PDB file of C-alpha atoms in Angstrom:
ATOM      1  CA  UNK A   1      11.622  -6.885 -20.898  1.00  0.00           C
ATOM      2  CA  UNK A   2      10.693  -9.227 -23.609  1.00  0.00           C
ATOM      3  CA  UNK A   3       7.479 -11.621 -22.619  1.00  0.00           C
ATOM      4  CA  UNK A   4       6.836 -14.230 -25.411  1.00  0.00           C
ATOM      5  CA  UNK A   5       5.843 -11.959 -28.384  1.00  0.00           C
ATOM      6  CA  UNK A   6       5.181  -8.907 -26.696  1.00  0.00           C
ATOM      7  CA  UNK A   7       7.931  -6.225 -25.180  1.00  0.00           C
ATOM      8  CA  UNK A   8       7.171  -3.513 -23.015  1.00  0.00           C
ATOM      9  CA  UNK A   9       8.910  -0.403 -24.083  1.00  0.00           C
ATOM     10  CA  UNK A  10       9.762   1.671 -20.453  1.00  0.00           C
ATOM     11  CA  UNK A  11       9.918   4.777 -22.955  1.00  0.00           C
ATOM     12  CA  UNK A  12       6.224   4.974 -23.770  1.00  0.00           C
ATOM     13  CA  UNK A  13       3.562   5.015 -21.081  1.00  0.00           C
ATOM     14  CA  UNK A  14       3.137   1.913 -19.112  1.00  0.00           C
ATOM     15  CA  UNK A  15      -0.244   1.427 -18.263  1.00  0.00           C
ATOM     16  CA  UNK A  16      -1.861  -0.124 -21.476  1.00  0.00           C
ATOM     17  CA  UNK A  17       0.962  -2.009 -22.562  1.00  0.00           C
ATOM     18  CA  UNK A  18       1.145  -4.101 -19.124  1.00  0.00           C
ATOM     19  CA  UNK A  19      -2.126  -6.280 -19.975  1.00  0.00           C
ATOM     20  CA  UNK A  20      -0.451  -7.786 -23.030  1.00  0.00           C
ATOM     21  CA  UNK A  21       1.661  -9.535 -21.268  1.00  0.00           C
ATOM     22  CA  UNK A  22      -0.560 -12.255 -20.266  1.00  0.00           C
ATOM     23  CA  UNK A  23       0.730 -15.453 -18.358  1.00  0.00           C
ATOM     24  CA  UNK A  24       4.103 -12.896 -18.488  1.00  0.00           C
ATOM     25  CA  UNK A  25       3.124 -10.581 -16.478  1.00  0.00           C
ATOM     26  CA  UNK A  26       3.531 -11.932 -13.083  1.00  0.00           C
ATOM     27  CA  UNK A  27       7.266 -12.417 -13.517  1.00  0.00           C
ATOM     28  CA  UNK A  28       7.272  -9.112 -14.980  1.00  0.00           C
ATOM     29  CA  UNK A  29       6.135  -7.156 -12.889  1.00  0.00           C
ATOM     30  CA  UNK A  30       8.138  -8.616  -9.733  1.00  0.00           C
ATOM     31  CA  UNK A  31      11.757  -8.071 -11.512  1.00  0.00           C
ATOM     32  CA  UNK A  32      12.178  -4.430  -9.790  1.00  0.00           C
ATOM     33  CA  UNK A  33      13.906  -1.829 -11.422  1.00  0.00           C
ATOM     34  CA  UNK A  34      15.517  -0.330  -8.716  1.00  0.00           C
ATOM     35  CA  UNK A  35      15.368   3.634  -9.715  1.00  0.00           C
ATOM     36  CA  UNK A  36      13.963   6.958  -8.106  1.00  0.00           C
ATOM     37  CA  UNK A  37      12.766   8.089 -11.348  1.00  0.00           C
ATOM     38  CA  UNK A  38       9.526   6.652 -12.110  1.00  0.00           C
ATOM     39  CA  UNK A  39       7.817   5.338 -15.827  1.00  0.00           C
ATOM     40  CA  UNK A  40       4.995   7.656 -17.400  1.00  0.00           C
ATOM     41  CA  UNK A  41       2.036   6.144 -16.728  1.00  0.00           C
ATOM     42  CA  UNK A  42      -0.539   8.116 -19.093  1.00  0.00           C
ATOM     43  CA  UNK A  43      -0.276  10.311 -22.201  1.00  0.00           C
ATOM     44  CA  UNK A  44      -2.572  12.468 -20.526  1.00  0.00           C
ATOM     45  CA  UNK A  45      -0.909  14.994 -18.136  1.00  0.00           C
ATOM     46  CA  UNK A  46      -4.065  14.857 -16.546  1.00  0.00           C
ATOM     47  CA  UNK A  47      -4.890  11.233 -15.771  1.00  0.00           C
ATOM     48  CA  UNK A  48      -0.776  11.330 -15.153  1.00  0.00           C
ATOM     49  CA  UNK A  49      -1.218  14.230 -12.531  1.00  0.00           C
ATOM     50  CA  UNK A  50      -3.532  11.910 -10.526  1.00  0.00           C
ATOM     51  CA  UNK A  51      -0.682   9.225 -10.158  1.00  0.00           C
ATOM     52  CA  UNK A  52       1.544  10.554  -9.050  1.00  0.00           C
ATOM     53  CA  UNK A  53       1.144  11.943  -4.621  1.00  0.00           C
ATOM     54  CA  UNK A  54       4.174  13.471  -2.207  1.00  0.00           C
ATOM     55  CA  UNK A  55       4.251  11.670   0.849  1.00  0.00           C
ATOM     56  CA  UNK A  56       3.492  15.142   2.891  1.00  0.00           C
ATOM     57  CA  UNK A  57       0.065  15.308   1.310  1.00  0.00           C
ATOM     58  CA  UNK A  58      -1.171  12.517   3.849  1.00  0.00           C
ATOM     59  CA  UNK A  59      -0.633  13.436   6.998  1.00  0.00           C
ATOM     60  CA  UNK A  60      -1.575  17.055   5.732  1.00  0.00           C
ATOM     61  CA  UNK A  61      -4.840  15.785   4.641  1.00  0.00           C
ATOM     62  CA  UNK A  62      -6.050  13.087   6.673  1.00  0.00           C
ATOM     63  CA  UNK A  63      -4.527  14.049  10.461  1.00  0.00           C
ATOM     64  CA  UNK A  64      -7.657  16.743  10.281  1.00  0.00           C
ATOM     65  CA  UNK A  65     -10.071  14.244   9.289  1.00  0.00           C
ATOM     66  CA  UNK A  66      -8.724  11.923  11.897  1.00  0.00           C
ATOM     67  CA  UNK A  67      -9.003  14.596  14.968  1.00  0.00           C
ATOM     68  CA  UNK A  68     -12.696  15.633  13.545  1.00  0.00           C
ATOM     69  CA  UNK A  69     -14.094  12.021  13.893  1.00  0.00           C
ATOM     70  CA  UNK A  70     -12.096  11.182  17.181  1.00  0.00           C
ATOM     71  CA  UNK A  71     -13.287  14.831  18.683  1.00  0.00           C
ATOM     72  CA  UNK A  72     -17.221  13.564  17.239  1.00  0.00           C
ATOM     73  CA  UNK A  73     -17.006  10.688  19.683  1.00  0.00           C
ATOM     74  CA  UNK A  74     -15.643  12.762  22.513  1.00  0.00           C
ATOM     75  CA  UNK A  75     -18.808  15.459  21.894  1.00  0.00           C
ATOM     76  CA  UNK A  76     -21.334  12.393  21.902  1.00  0.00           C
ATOM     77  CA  UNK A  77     -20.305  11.790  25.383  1.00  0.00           C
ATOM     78  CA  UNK A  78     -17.431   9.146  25.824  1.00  0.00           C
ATOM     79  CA  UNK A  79     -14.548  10.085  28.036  1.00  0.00           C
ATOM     80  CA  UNK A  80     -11.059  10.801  26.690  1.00  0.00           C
ATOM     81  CA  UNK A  81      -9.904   7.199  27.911  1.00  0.00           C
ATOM     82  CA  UNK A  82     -12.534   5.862  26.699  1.00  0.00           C
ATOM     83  CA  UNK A  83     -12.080   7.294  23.086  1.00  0.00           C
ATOM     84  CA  UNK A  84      -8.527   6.736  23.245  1.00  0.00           C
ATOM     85  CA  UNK A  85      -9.491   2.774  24.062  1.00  0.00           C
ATOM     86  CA  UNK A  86     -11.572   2.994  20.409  1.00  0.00           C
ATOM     87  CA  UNK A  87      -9.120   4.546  18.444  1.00  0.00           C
ATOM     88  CA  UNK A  88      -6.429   2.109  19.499  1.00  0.00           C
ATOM     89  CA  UNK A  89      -8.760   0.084  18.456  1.00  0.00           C
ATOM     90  CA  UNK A  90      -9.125   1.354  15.152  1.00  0.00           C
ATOM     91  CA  UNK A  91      -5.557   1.459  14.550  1.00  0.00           C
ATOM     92  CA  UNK A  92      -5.600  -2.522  15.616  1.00  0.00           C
ATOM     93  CA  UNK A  93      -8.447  -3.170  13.243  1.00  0.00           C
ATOM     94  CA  UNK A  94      -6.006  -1.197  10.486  1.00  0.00           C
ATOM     95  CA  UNK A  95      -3.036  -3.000  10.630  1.00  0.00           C
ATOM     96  CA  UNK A  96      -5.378  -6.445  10.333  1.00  0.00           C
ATOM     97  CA  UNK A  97      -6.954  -4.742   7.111  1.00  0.00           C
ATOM     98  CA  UNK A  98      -3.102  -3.579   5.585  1.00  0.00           C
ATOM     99  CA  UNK A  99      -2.219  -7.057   6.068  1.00  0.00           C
ATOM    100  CA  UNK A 100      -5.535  -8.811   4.340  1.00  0.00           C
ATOM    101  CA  UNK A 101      -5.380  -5.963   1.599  1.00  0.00           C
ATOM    102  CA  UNK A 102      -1.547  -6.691   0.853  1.00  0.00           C
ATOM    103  CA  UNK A 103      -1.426 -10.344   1.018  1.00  0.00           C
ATOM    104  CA  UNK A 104      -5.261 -10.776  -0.781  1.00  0.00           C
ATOM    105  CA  UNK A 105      -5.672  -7.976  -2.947  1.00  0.00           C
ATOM    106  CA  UNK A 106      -2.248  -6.687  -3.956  1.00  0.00           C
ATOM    107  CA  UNK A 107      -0.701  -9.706  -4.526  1.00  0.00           C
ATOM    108  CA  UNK A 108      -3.436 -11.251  -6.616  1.00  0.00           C
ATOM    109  CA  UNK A 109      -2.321 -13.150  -9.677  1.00  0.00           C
ATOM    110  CA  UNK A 110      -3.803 -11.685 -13.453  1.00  0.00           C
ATOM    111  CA  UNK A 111      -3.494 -12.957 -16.451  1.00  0.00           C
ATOM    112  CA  UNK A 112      -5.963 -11.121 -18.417  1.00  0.00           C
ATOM    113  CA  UNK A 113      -5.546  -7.875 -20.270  1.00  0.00           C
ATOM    114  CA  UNK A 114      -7.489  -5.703 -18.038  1.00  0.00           C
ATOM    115  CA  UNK A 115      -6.679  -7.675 -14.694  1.00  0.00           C
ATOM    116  CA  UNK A 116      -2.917  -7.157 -15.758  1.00  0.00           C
ATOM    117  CA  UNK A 117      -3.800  -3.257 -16.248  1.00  0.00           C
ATOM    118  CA  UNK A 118      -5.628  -2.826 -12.837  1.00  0.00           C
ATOM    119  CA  UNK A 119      -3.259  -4.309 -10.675  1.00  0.00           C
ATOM    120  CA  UNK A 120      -0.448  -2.962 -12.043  1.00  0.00           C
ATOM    121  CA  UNK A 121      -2.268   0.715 -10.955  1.00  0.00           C
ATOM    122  CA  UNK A 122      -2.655  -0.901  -7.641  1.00  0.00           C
ATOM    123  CA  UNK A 123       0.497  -2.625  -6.441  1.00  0.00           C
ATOM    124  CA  UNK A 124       1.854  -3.802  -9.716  1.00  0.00           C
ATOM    125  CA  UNK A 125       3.758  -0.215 -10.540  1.00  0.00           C
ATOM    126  CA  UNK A 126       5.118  -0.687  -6.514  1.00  0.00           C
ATOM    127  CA  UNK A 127       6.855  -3.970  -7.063  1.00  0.00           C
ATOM    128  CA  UNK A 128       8.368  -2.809 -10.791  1.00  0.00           C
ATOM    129  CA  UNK A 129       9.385   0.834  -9.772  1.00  0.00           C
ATOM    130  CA  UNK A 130       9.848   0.267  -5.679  1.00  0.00           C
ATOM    131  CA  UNK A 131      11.690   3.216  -5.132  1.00  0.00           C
ATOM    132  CA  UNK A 132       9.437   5.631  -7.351  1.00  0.00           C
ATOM    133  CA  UNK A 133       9.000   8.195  -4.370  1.00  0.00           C
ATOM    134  CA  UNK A 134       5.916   9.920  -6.015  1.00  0.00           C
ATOM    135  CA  UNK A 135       3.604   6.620  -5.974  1.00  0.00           C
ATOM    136  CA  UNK A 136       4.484   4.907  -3.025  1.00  0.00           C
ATOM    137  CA  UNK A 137       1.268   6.647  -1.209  1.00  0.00           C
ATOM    138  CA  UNK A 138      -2.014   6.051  -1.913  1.00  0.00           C
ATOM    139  CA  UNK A 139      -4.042   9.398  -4.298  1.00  0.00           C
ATOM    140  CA  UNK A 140      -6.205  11.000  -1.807  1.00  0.00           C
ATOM    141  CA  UNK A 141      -9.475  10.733  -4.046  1.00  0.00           C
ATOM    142  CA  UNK A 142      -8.772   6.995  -4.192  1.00  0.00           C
ATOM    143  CA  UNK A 143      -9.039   6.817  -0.402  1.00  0.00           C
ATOM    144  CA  UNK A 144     -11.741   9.342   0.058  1.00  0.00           C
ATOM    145  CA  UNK A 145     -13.565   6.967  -2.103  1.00  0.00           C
ATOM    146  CA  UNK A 146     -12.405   4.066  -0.007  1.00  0.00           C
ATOM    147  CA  UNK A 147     -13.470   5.416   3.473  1.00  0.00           C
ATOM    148  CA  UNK A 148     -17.173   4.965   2.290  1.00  0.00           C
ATOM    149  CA  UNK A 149     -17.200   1.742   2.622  1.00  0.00           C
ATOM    150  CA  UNK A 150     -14.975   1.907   5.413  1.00  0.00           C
ATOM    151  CA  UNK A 151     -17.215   3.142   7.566  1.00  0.00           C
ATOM    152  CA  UNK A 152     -20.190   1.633   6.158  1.00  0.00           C
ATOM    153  CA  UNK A 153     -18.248  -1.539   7.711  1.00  0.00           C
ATOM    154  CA  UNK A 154     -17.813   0.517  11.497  1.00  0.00           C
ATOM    155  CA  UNK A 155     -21.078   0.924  12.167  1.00  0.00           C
ATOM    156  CA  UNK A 156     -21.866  -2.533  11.685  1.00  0.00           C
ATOM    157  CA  UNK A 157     -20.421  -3.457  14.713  1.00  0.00           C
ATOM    158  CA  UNK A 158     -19.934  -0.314  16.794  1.00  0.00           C
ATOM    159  CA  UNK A 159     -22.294   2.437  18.692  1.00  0.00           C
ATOM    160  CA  UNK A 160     -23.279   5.542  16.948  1.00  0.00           C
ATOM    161  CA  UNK A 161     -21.421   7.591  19.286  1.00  0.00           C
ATOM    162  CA  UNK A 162     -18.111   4.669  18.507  1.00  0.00           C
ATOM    163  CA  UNK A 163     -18.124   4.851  15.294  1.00  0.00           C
ATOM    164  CA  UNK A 164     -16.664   8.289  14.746  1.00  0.00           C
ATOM    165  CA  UNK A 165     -13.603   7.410  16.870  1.00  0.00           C
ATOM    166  CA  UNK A 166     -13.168   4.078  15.560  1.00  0.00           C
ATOM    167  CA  UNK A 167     -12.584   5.477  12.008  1.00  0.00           C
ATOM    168  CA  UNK A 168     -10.631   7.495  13.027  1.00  0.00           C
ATOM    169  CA  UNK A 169      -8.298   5.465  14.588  1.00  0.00           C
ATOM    170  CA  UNK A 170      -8.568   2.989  11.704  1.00  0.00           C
ATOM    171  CA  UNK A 171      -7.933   6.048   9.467  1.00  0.00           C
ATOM    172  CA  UNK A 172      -4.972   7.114  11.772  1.00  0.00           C
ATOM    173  CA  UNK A 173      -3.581   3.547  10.901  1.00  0.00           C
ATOM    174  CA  UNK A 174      -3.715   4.339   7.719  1.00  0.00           C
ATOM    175  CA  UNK A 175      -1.916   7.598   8.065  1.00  0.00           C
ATOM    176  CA  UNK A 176       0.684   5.782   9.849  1.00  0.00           C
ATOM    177  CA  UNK A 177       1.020   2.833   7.789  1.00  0.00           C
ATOM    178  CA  UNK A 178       1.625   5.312   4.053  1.00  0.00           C
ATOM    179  CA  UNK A 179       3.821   7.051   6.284  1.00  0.00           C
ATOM    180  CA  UNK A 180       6.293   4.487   7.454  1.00  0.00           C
ATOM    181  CA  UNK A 181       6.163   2.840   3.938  1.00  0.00           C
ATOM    182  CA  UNK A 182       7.580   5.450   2.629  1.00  0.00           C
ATOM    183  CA  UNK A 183      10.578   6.212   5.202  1.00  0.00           C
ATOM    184  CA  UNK A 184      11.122   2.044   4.736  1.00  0.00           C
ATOM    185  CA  UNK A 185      11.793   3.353   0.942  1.00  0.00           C
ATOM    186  CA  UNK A 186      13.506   6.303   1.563  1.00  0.00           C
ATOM    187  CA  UNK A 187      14.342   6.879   5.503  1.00  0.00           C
ATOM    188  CA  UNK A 188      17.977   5.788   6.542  1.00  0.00           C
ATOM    189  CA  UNK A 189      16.903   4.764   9.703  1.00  0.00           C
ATOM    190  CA  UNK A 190      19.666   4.981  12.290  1.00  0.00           C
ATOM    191  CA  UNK A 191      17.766   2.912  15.502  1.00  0.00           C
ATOM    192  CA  UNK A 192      17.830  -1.261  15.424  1.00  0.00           C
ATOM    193  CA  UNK A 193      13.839  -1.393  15.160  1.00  0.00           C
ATOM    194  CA  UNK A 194      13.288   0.581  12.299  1.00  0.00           C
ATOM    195  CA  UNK A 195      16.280  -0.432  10.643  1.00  0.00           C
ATOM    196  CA  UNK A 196      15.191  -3.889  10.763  1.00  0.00           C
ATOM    197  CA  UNK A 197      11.656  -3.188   9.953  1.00  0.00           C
ATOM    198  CA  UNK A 198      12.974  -1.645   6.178  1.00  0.00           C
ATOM    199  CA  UNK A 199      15.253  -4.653   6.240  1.00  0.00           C
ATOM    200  CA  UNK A 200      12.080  -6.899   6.328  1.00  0.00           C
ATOM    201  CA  UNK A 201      10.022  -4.979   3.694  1.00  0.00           C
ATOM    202  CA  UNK A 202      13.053  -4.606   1.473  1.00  0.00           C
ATOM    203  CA  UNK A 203      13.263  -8.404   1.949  1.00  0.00           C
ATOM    204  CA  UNK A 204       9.864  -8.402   0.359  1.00  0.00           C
ATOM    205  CA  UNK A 205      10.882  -6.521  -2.863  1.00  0.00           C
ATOM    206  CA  UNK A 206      13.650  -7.769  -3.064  1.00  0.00           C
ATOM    207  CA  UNK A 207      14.024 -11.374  -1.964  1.00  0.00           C
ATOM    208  CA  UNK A 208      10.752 -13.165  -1.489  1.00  0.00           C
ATOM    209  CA  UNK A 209       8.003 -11.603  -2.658  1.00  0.00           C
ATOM    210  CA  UNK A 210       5.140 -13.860  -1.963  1.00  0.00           C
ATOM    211  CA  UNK A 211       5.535 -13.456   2.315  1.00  0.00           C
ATOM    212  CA  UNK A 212       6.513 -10.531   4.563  1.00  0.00           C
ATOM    213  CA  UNK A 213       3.150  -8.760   3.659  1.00  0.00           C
ATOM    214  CA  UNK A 214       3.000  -6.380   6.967  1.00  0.00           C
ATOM    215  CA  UNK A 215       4.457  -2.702   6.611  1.00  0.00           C
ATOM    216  CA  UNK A 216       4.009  -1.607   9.538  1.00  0.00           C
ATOM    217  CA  UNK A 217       4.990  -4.672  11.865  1.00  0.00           C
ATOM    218  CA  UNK A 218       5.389  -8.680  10.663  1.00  0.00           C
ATOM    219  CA  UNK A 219       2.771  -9.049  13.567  1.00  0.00           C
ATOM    220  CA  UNK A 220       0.005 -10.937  11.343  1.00  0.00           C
ATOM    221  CA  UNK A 221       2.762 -12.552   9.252  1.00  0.00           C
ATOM    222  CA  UNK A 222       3.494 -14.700  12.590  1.00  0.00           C
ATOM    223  CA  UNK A 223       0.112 -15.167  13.207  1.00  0.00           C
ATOM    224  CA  UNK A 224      -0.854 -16.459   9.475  1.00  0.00           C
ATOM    225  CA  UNK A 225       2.249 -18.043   8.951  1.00  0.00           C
ATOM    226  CA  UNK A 226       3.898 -15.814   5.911  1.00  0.00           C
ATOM    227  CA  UNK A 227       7.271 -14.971   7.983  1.00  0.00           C
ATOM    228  CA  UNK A 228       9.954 -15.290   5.237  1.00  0.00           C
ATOM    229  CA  UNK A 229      12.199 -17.577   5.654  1.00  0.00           C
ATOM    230  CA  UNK A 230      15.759 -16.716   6.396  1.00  0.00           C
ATOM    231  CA  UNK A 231      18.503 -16.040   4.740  1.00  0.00           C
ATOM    232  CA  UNK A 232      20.341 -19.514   7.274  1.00  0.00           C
ATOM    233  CA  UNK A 233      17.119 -21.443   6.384  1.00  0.00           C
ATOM    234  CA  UNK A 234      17.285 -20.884   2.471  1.00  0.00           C
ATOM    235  CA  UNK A 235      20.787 -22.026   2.280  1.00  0.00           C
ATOM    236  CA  UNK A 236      20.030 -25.478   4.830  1.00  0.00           C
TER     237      UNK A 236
END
């Protein structure tokens, strides 16, 4: 845990030590420690409160939202078909977004104090503590502030009476996507197609952390070319 001069104690909260790593931090933070209890984050109980989401609480939460904005659409005239056609749709447009957000955003390389510090409450924390099971979902009030712009984005290229089941289906994605991330964690899948889906993702943790960026399918890793390689390659 040592990084040139500075050494992150695991017994103290986490979160403002991290940006004094520097240059250090990168390696740091992808050498996972492979445990289901996780680090404090905060001295505050509060601002530690806030960190820290069971899986449950999405589906209980959003699955409402989602049927309120697809049921919008259906009162604004569109045909059950023809809603169902959007929020596949949505759910498309999702899994494009979890892979751009991942690969772009998550895996973004920090050097400085507070960059350090804000990914590490992004993704950073993930990729130490992979199998903490109380922060492998993302805090409702950080998506509730994220589904502003969200659908500020929708109706820039969708019908009023769309938009509504658009969102939703993106926001279904969502649902889906925090779901089956944390059953690749935690599931014991007993079927070939999730089995090897976990496989893949634990691949990512675990093995080569800079490809494999899809959770929910390695769809857009074919298409951009970020398929790790295998296990027959590496050794050829």
């Amino acid at each position: 845990m040592v990084a040139q001069e500075f050494t992150v104690d695991l017994d103290k909260p986490l979160v403002f030590q991290v940006g004094h790593l520097g240059e250090a931090y990168e390696e740091w933070v992808h050498q996972p420690i492979v445990s289901r209890e996780g680090p404090r984050f905060f001295e505050s109980d509060f601002w530690e409160s806030l960190t820290r989401t069971v899986w449950w609480a999405i589906p209980s939460i959003w699955l409402p939202v989602v049927c309120y904005f697809v049921l919008k659409s259906v009162r604004m005239g569109h045909t059950f078909p023809e809603v169902a056609l959007m929020v596949a749709g949505g759910v498309f447009i999702w899994t494009l977004l979890e892979y751009t957000l991942h690969r772009f955003l998550f895996h973004i390389k920090t050097k400085s104090y507070w960059g350090n510090t804000m990914h590490y409450l992004l993704h950073g924390c993930h990729h130490k503590h992979p199998m903490d099971g109380l922060r492998l979902v993302f805090p409702p009030a950080a998506t509730a502030i994220l589904l502003v712009p969200f659908w500020n984005t929708v109706t820039l290229f969708s019908t009023p009476s769309s938009t509504p089941a658009l969102f939703g289906g993106g926001l279904l994605g969502y649902v889906i996507y925090d779901c089956t991330h944390y059953y690749l964690h935690h599931g014991q899948p007993a079927n070939d197609a999730p089995k090897n889906l976990k496989k893949y993702h634990m691949n990512h943790h675990f093995r080569v952390q800079d490809k494999g960026f899809g959770i929910t399918s390695s769809l857009w890793d074919r298409v951009f070319g970020t398929l790790p390689p295998s296990k027959v390659a590496k050794k050829m």
